[in-house]
Amino acid sequence: MIPPTYPFTLLKRMLPRGLLARSLLIIVIPLVLLQVITTYVFFDRHWDVVSRRLNSAVASEIGLVARLIETYPDEGLQAWAFSIARMSQSLTFTFSPGEGMPPIAPSDSDPIERALTRQLGPYLPHPFVVDGRPGDTHLTVYMQTPRGILEVDLPKKRLFTESIFLFMFWIVATSLILFGVATIFMRNQVRPMLRLARAADAFGKGREAAEVRIEGATEVRKASRAFKAMRERIKRQIDQRTAMLAGVSHDLRTPLTRMKLQLALLDGARKTEDAEDAKGIEDLRADVAEMECMIDAYLDFVRGSGTETAIEADLAATVNDVVGRHRRGGGQVTLSADKPIILPLKRQAFERAFGNILGNALRHGHQAWVRAGVRHDQVEILVDDDGPGIPKARREEVFKAFYRLESSRNPGTGGMGLGLTIARDLVRGMGGDVILTDSPRGGLRVRMVLPL
């Protein structure tokens, strides 16, 4: 059974996707309907009335001559009637005594022949047939009389008016002109919206966007002004946050530096201290190192991609650099990447995001596998590990700031619960996303997607 909504769903699928095409469709459909209705009314009224009158006049003329020669069979009178008909009515009569009706079947393909056949019936006293010869400029009427065949040749132009062609030309020409004007007008209206959409898309991906000009319809102008105001507010907030973070970084690192200096001085005097004091100094040093890591993680989380500008870069080379650093740190990483992969990229932000993901894979597994390549209209980076993985129901929770899932991963691996949060924030700032799935290696697969 076909659902009641199926025709509407099918219609939606058949509709064009673009605003310009849909707008033109809104204009063209009523125009076409108007022209169809006008044409129908014209043919139903004008064509029918005019054609009937023209065919009726020709039929009466043929019938008059036919009855005349039948009533007065004199050859001189017959020749005189034929001559008058040829000169004044463009009808060429020929009489063939003793001849029979030619084997001509009536045709339904020619509307002129059909119209004349309908009108000849009341006027001709004997059986007849019309040879329309479609495509020719003339047609012939054959009438079987008791004495022979009466043949009448007449031009088709006597049976219709040329105003029909003028009307059709006017219908087609006005439709094309209106469609052309509508296309130009709608393109000019849609162009500002396309510029605004491209600017919003570039800004959402962290790329340099062209200045949006305030133009077009009132609604488009309002949207352009709102976008410009929003972009300025976001840029201002980013600048303020960056300036604040610079101050926070300085204020937090200064006491940490002093504490590290004091620990260094205490380490030099550790010979005169007992073992318990020495252990306390080591514990304090570990606490300071952990505080420094925490501050770096917090700053990375709040900083995001900052004010870095996207530039054309080779993502494959960047991935190879990050993998190389982790290999030098003792990590076992297998890399497979297409070369080159050129796209607008915030290199530092990507290195930080990819580094966090690869670091997590190596921290929770023994080995990592990295594959990077172009898939359709986007770049895909897959990072697999052979660790314990993450339960499917909790994969979105690990993207929350400071959320730890040590119970399901390797215990004692440390971390602030910000690695994946920072990675997704940075990748989304470039118009992409980070998705967690099961890995064929038995652990977790992290899928990074970036637009080209």
Coordinates of C-alpha atoms in Angstrom, one line a residue:
M1 CA 0.0 0.0 0.0
I2 CA 1.4 3.4 -1.0
P3 CA 1.5 5.8 2.0
P4 CA -0.6 9.0 1.6
T5 CA 2.5 11.2 2.0
Y6 CA 4.4 9.4 -0.9
P7 CA 3.4 11.8 -3.7
F8 CA 4.5 14.8 -1.6
T9 CA 7.8 13.1 -0.8
L10 CA 8.4 12.3 -4.4
L11 CA 7.6 15.8 -5.4
K12 CA 10.1 17.2 -2.9
R13 CA 12.8 14.9 -4.3
M14 CA 12.0 16.2 -7.8
L15 CA 12.2 19.8 -6.9
P16 CA 15.5 21.6 -7.6
R17 CA 17.8 22.3 -4.6
G18 CA 19.0 25.7 -5.4
L19 CA 17.2 28.9 -4.4
L20 CA 17.6 30.4 -7.9
A21 CA 16.1 27.3 -9.6
R22 CA 13.2 27.2 -7.1
S23 CA 12.5 30.9 -7.4
L24 CA 12.4 30.6 -11.2
L25 CA 10.1 27.6 -10.8
I26 CA 7.7 29.7 -8.8
I27 CA 7.7 32.2 -11.6
V28 CA 7.6 29.8 -14.5
I29 CA 4.9 27.5 -13.3
P30 CA 2.2 30.2 -13.1
L31 CA 3.5 31.7 -16.4
V32 CA 3.2 28.3 -18.1
L33 CA -0.3 27.7 -16.6
L34 CA -1.4 31.1 -17.8
Q35 CA -0.1 30.5 -21.3
V36 CA -1.7 27.0 -21.4
I37 CA -5.1 28.4 -20.3
T38 CA -4.8 31.2 -22.8
T39 CA -3.9 28.9 -25.6
Y40 CA -6.7 26.5 -24.7
V41 CA -9.3 29.3 -24.6
F42 CA -7.9 30.7 -27.9
F43 CA -8.2 27.4 -29.7
D44 CA -11.4 26.5 -28.1
R45 CA -13.0 29.8 -29.1
H46 CA -11.1 31.6 -31.8
W47 CA -9.8 28.5 -33.7
D48 CA -13.1 26.7 -33.5
V49 CA -15.2 29.6 -34.6
V50 CA -12.9 30.9 -37.3
S51 CA -12.1 27.5 -38.7
R52 CA -15.8 26.6 -38.7
R53 CA -16.7 29.7 -40.6
L54 CA -13.9 29.4 -43.2
N55 CA -14.6 25.7 -43.8
S56 CA -18.4 26.4 -44.0
A57 CA -17.8 29.1 -46.6
V58 CA -15.6 26.8 -48.7
A59 CA -18.1 23.9 -48.3
S60 CA -21.0 26.1 -49.4
E61 CA -19.1 27.2 -52.5
I62 CA -18.2 23.6 -53.5
G63 CA -21.8 22.6 -52.8
L64 CA -23.1 25.4 -54.9
V65 CA -21.0 24.6 -57.9
A66 CA -21.7 20.8 -57.5
R67 CA -25.5 21.4 -57.4
L68 CA -25.3 23.8 -60.3
I69 CA -23.6 21.4 -62.7
E70 CA -25.8 18.6 -61.6
T71 CA -29.0 20.7 -62.3
Y72 CA -27.7 22.2 -65.5
P73 CA -25.4 19.6 -67.2
D74 CA -24.6 21.8 -70.2
E75 CA -20.8 21.7 -70.8
G76 CA -20.6 25.4 -71.6
L77 CA -22.3 26.3 -68.4
Q78 CA -20.1 23.9 -66.5
A79 CA -16.9 25.4 -68.0
W80 CA -18.2 28.9 -67.1
A81 CA -18.9 27.9 -63.5
F82 CA -15.5 26.2 -63.2
S83 CA -13.8 29.4 -64.5
I84 CA -15.7 31.7 -62.1
A85 CA -14.8 29.4 -59.2
R86 CA -11.1 29.3 -60.1
M87 CA -10.8 33.1 -60.5
S88 CA -13.0 34.3 -57.6
Q89 CA -12.7 31.5 -55.1
S90 CA -9.4 29.8 -55.9
L91 CA -11.2 26.5 -56.4
T92 CA -10.1 24.3 -59.3
F93 CA -12.9 22.0 -60.5
T94 CA -12.4 19.0 -62.8
F95 CA -15.1 16.7 -63.9
S96 CA -14.2 13.1 -65.1
P97 CA -17.3 11.4 -66.7
G98 CA -17.7 7.7 -66.0
E99 CA -14.9 7.6 -63.5
G100 CA -15.3 5.9 -60.0
M101 CA -14.2 7.1 -56.6
P102 CA -10.4 6.8 -56.1
P103 CA -9.3 4.5 -53.3
I104 CA -8.5 7.2 -50.7
A105 CA -9.0 6.4 -47.0
P106 CA -10.1 9.3 -44.8
S107 CA -7.2 10.5 -42.6
D108 CA -7.5 11.7 -39.0
S109 CA -4.0 13.1 -38.9
D110 CA -4.7 16.4 -40.5
P111 CA -7.0 18.7 -38.5
I112 CA -7.8 20.8 -41.6
E113 CA -9.0 17.8 -43.4
R114 CA -11.2 16.7 -40.5
A115 CA -12.7 20.2 -40.2
L116 CA -13.5 20.4 -43.9
T117 CA -15.0 16.9 -43.9
R118 CA -17.4 17.9 -41.1
Q119 CA -18.6 21.0 -43.0
L120 CA -19.0 19.4 -46.4
G121 CA -21.5 16.8 -45.3
P122 CA -24.6 19.1 -45.3
Y123 CA -23.7 20.8 -48.6
L124 CA -22.7 17.9 -50.9
P125 CA -25.5 15.8 -52.3
H126 CA -23.4 12.7 -53.1
P127 CA -20.7 10.6 -51.3
F128 CA -17.3 12.3 -51.1
V129 CA -13.8 11.9 -49.7
V130 CA -11.2 14.4 -48.8
D131 CA -7.5 13.9 -49.6
G132 CA -5.7 16.1 -47.2
R133 CA -2.1 15.3 -48.2
P134 CA -0.6 16.4 -44.9
G135 CA 2.3 18.7 -45.3
D136 CA 1.2 19.9 -48.7
T137 CA -0.3 23.3 -49.4
H138 CA -3.4 22.0 -51.2
L139 CA -6.1 19.4 -50.6
T140 CA -8.5 17.7 -53.0
V141 CA -12.2 16.8 -52.6
Y142 CA -13.6 13.9 -54.7
M143 CA -17.4 13.6 -55.0
Q144 CA -19.0 10.6 -56.7
T145 CA -21.9 11.8 -59.0
P146 CA -24.1 9.6 -61.2
R147 CA -22.3 10.8 -64.3
G148 CA -18.7 10.6 -62.9
I149 CA -16.2 12.1 -60.5
L150 CA -16.1 15.8 -59.5
E151 CA -12.7 16.8 -58.3
V152 CA -12.1 20.0 -56.5
D153 CA -8.6 21.3 -55.7
L154 CA -8.2 24.1 -53.2
P155 CA -5.4 25.8 -51.2
K156 CA -5.3 25.0 -47.5
K157 CA -4.8 28.7 -46.6
R158 CA -8.4 29.3 -47.4
L159 CA -9.3 27.0 -44.4
F160 CA -7.4 28.7 -41.6
T161 CA -6.1 32.1 -40.7
E162 CA -2.4 33.1 -40.2
S163 CA -3.3 34.8 -36.9
I164 CA -2.9 31.4 -35.3
F165 CA 0.8 31.5 -36.1
L166 CA 1.1 35.1 -34.9
F167 CA -0.6 34.1 -31.7
M168 CA 1.7 31.1 -31.1
F169 CA 4.8 33.3 -31.9
W170 CA 3.6 35.9 -29.4
I171 CA 3.0 33.3 -26.7
V172 CA 6.4 31.7 -27.1
A173 CA 8.3 35.0 -27.5
T174 CA 6.7 36.7 -24.5
S175 CA 7.3 33.5 -22.4
L176 CA 11.0 33.5 -23.3
I177 CA 11.4 37.3 -22.7
L178 CA 9.6 37.0 -19.3
F179 CA 11.7 34.0 -18.4
G180 CA 14.9 35.8 -19.3
V181 CA 14.0 38.9 -17.4
A182 CA 13.0 36.8 -14.4
T183 CA 16.3 34.8 -14.5
I184 CA 18.4 38.0 -14.6
F185 CA 16.4 39.6 -11.8
M186 CA 16.4 36.5 -9.5
R187 CA 20.2 35.9 -10.1
N188 CA 20.8 39.5 -8.9
Q189 CA 18.7 38.8 -5.9
V190 CA 20.3 35.4 -5.1
R191 CA 23.9 36.6 -5.6
P192 CA 24.1 38.5 -2.3
M193 CA 22.8 35.5 -0.4
L194 CA 25.4 33.3 -2.0
R195 CA 28.1 35.7 -1.0
L196 CA 26.8 35.7 2.6
A197 CA 26.6 31.9 2.6
R198 CA 30.2 31.6 1.4
A199 CA 31.4 34.1 4.0
A200 CA 29.6 32.3 6.8
D201 CA 30.9 29.0 5.6
A202 CA 34.5 30.3 5.5
F203 CA 34.2 32.0 8.9
G204 CA 32.7 28.8 10.4
K205 CA 35.8 26.9 9.1
G206 CA 38.2 29.4 10.6
R207 CA 39.3 30.7 7.2
E208 CA 39.6 34.2 5.9
A209 CA 36.2 35.4 4.6
A210 CA 35.7 38.1 2.1
E211 CA 34.0 41.3 3.2
V212 CA 30.3 41.0 3.0
R213 CA 28.7 43.9 1.0
I214 CA 25.4 45.2 2.2
E215 CA 23.2 44.8 -0.9
G216 CA 20.2 43.0 -2.2
A217 CA 16.6 42.9 -0.8
T218 CA 15.8 44.3 2.6
E219 CA 15.8 40.8 4.2
V220 CA 19.2 40.0 2.7
R221 CA 20.6 43.3 3.9
K222 CA 19.4 42.6 7.4
A223 CA 21.0 39.2 7.4
S224 CA 24.3 40.7 6.1
R225 CA 24.3 43.3 8.8
A226 CA 23.5 40.7 11.4
F227 CA 26.3 38.5 10.2
K228 CA 28.9 41.3 10.1
A229 CA 27.9 42.3 13.7
M230 CA 28.1 38.7 14.8
R231 CA 31.5 38.2 13.2
E232 CA 32.9 41.4 14.9
R233 CA 31.6 40.3 18.3
I234 CA 33.1 36.9 18.0
K235 CA 36.5 38.4 16.8
R236 CA 36.4 40.8 19.7
Q237 CA 35.7 38.1 22.2
I238 CA 38.5 36.0 20.8
D239 CA 40.9 38.9 21.0
Q240 CA 39.8 39.7 24.6
R241 CA 40.1 36.0 25.6
T242 CA 43.6 35.8 24.0
A243 CA 44.7 38.9 25.9
M244 CA 43.3 37.6 29.1
L245 CA 45.0 34.3 28.7
A246 CA 48.3 36.0 28.1
G247 CA 48.0 37.7 31.4
V248 CA 46.8 34.6 33.2
S249 CA 49.6 32.6 31.7
H250 CA 52.1 35.1 33.0
D251 CA 50.5 35.4 36.4
L252 CA 50.4 31.6 36.9
R253 CA 53.8 30.8 35.6
T254 CA 55.6 33.4 37.7
P255 CA 54.9 31.7 41.1
L256 CA 55.5 28.3 39.6
T257 CA 58.9 29.5 38.4
R258 CA 59.7 30.7 41.9
M259 CA 58.6 27.4 43.4
K260 CA 60.8 25.5 40.9
L261 CA 63.7 27.8 41.8
Q262 CA 63.2 27.2 45.5
L263 CA 63.1 23.4 44.9
A264 CA 66.3 23.6 43.0
L265 CA 68.0 25.4 45.9
L266 CA 66.5 22.9 48.4
D267 CA 67.8 20.1 46.2
G268 CA 71.4 21.5 46.6
A269 CA 71.1 21.4 50.4
R270 CA 69.5 18.0 50.5
K271 CA 72.7 16.4 51.9
T272 CA 72.1 17.9 55.3
E273 CA 68.5 16.8 55.4
D274 CA 67.1 13.5 56.5
A275 CA 65.4 11.0 54.2
E276 CA 61.9 12.2 55.1
D277 CA 62.7 15.8 54.1
A278 CA 64.2 14.6 50.8
K279 CA 61.0 12.6 50.1
G280 CA 58.9 15.7 50.8
I281 CA 61.0 17.7 48.4
E282 CA 60.4 15.1 45.6
D283 CA 56.7 15.0 46.3
L284 CA 56.6 18.8 46.1
R285 CA 58.5 18.7 42.8
A286 CA 56.0 16.2 41.4
D287 CA 53.1 18.5 42.5
V288 CA 54.7 21.5 40.8
A289 CA 55.2 19.5 37.6
E290 CA 51.6 18.3 37.7
M291 CA 50.4 21.9 38.3
E292 CA 52.4 23.1 35.3
C293 CA 50.8 20.4 33.1
M294 CA 47.3 21.3 34.4
I295 CA 47.9 25.0 33.6
D296 CA 49.1 24.1 30.1
A297 CA 46.0 21.9 29.6
Y298 CA 43.7 24.6 30.9
L299 CA 45.2 27.2 28.6
D300 CA 45.1 24.9 25.6
F301 CA 41.4 24.2 26.3
V302 CA 40.4 27.9 26.7
R303 CA 42.7 29.1 23.9
G304 CA 41.2 26.9 21.2
S305 CA 42.5 27.8 17.8
G306 CA 43.0 31.4 18.9
T307 CA 43.6 33.9 16.1
E308 CA 45.6 31.6 13.9
T309 CA 44.8 32.0 10.2
A310 CA 44.2 29.1 7.9
I311 CA 46.8 28.8 5.1
E312 CA 47.4 26.4 2.2
A313 CA 49.4 23.5 3.7
D314 CA 50.1 19.9 3.1
L315 CA 48.2 17.9 5.7
A316 CA 50.1 14.7 4.9
A317 CA 53.4 16.4 5.8
T318 CA 51.9 17.8 9.0
V319 CA 50.7 14.3 10.0
N320 CA 54.1 12.8 9.3
D321 CA 55.8 15.5 11.5
V322 CA 53.5 14.8 14.5
V323 CA 53.9 11.0 14.0
G324 CA 57.7 11.5 13.9
R325 CA 57.7 13.3 17.2
H326 CA 55.7 10.5 18.9
R327 CA 58.0 7.9 17.4
R328 CA 61.0 9.7 18.8
G329 CA 59.3 9.6 22.2
G330 CA 59.1 5.8 22.0
G331 CA 55.6 5.4 20.5
Q332 CA 55.0 2.6 18.0
V333 CA 53.0 4.2 15.2
T334 CA 52.2 2.8 11.7
L335 CA 51.5 5.6 9.2
S336 CA 49.7 5.4 5.8
A337 CA 48.9 8.7 4.2
D338 CA 48.1 10.0 0.7
K339 CA 50.6 12.6 -0.6
P340 CA 50.2 15.4 -0.9
I341 CA 46.9 16.6 0.7
I342 CA 46.7 20.3 0.1
L343 CA 44.0 22.3 1.9
P344 CA 43.5 25.5 4.0
L345 CA 44.8 24.5 7.4
K346 CA 45.4 26.0 10.8
R347 CA 48.7 24.1 11.2
Q348 CA 49.3 24.7 14.9
A349 CA 45.7 24.0 15.9
F350 CA 45.7 20.8 13.8
E351 CA 49.0 19.6 15.3
R352 CA 47.7 20.1 18.8
A353 CA 44.4 18.3 18.0
F354 CA 46.0 15.4 16.2
G355 CA 48.8 15.2 18.8
N356 CA 46.3 14.9 21.6
I357 CA 44.4 12.1 19.8
L358 CA 47.6 10.2 18.9
G359 CA 48.9 10.7 22.4
N360 CA 45.7 9.2 23.8
A361 CA 46.0 6.2 21.5
L362 CA 49.6 5.5 22.6
R363 CA 48.8 6.1 26.2
H364 CA 45.9 3.7 26.3
G365 CA 47.3 1.1 23.9
H366 CA 50.6 -0.5 22.9
Q367 CA 50.5 0.6 19.3
A368 CA 48.7 3.1 17.0
W369 CA 47.8 3.0 13.4
V370 CA 47.2 6.3 11.4
R371 CA 45.7 6.5 8.0
A372 CA 45.1 9.8 6.2
G373 CA 43.5 10.4 2.8
V374 CA 40.9 12.2 0.7
R375 CA 37.4 10.7 0.8
H376 CA 34.9 12.4 -1.6
D377 CA 35.0 16.1 -0.8
Q378 CA 36.7 15.9 2.6
V379 CA 39.9 14.7 4.3
E380 CA 39.7 11.8 6.7
I381 CA 42.3 10.9 9.3
L382 CA 41.8 7.6 11.2
V383 CA 43.7 6.8 14.4
D384 CA 43.3 3.2 15.7
D385 CA 44.7 1.7 18.8
D386 CA 44.8 -1.8 20.4
G387 CA 43.7 -0.6 23.8
P388 CA 40.5 -1.4 25.8
G389 CA 38.4 1.1 23.9
I390 CA 35.4 3.1 25.1
P391 CA 31.9 1.8 25.6
K392 CA 29.5 3.1 22.9
A393 CA 27.1 4.7 25.4
R394 CA 29.9 6.9 26.9
R395 CA 31.7 8.0 23.8
E396 CA 30.0 11.5 23.7
E397 CA 30.7 12.0 27.5
V398 CA 34.5 11.8 27.0
F399 CA 34.3 15.0 25.0
K400 CA 33.1 16.9 28.1
A401 CA 35.7 19.1 29.7
F402 CA 37.6 17.4 32.6
Y403 CA 35.7 14.1 32.2
R404 CA 37.8 11.1 32.9
L405 CA 37.1 7.5 31.9
E406 CA 40.0 5.8 33.6
S407 CA 37.8 2.9 34.7
S408 CA 37.3 1.8 31.1
R409 CA 40.8 2.6 29.8
N410 CA 44.2 1.6 31.2
P411 CA 44.5 2.6 34.8
G412 CA 47.3 5.0 35.9
T413 CA 47.6 6.7 32.5
G414 CA 47.0 10.1 33.9
G415 CA 45.6 13.0 31.9
M416 CA 43.4 15.9 32.7
G417 CA 40.3 14.9 30.8
L418 CA 40.8 17.6 28.2
G419 CA 42.6 15.9 25.4
L420 CA 39.6 14.9 23.3
T421 CA 37.7 18.0 24.3
I422 CA 40.5 20.2 23.0
A423 CA 40.9 18.1 19.8
R424 CA 37.2 18.3 18.9
D425 CA 37.0 22.0 19.7
L426 CA 40.0 22.7 17.4
V427 CA 38.8 20.5 14.6
R428 CA 35.3 21.9 14.7
G429 CA 36.8 25.4 14.6
M430 CA 38.2 24.4 11.2
G431 CA 34.8 23.2 10.0
G432 CA 35.4 19.5 10.7
D433 CA 34.5 17.0 13.4
V434 CA 35.9 14.2 15.6
I435 CA 34.0 10.9 15.8
L436 CA 34.6 7.8 18.0
T437 CA 33.9 4.3 16.7
D438 CA 35.1 0.7 17.2
S439 CA 38.5 -0.1 15.8
P440 CA 39.2 -3.2 13.8
R441 CA 42.4 -3.4 15.8
G442 CA 40.3 -4.2 18.9
G443 CA 40.5 -0.8 20.6
L444 CA 39.2 2.7 19.7
R445 CA 39.1 4.4 16.3
V446 CA 39.1 8.2 16.3
R447 CA 37.9 9.6 13.0
M448 CA 38.9 13.2 12.2
V449 CA 37.1 14.8 9.3
L450 CA 38.2 18.1 7.7
P451 CA 36.7 20.0 4.7
L452 CA 38.8 20.5 1.6

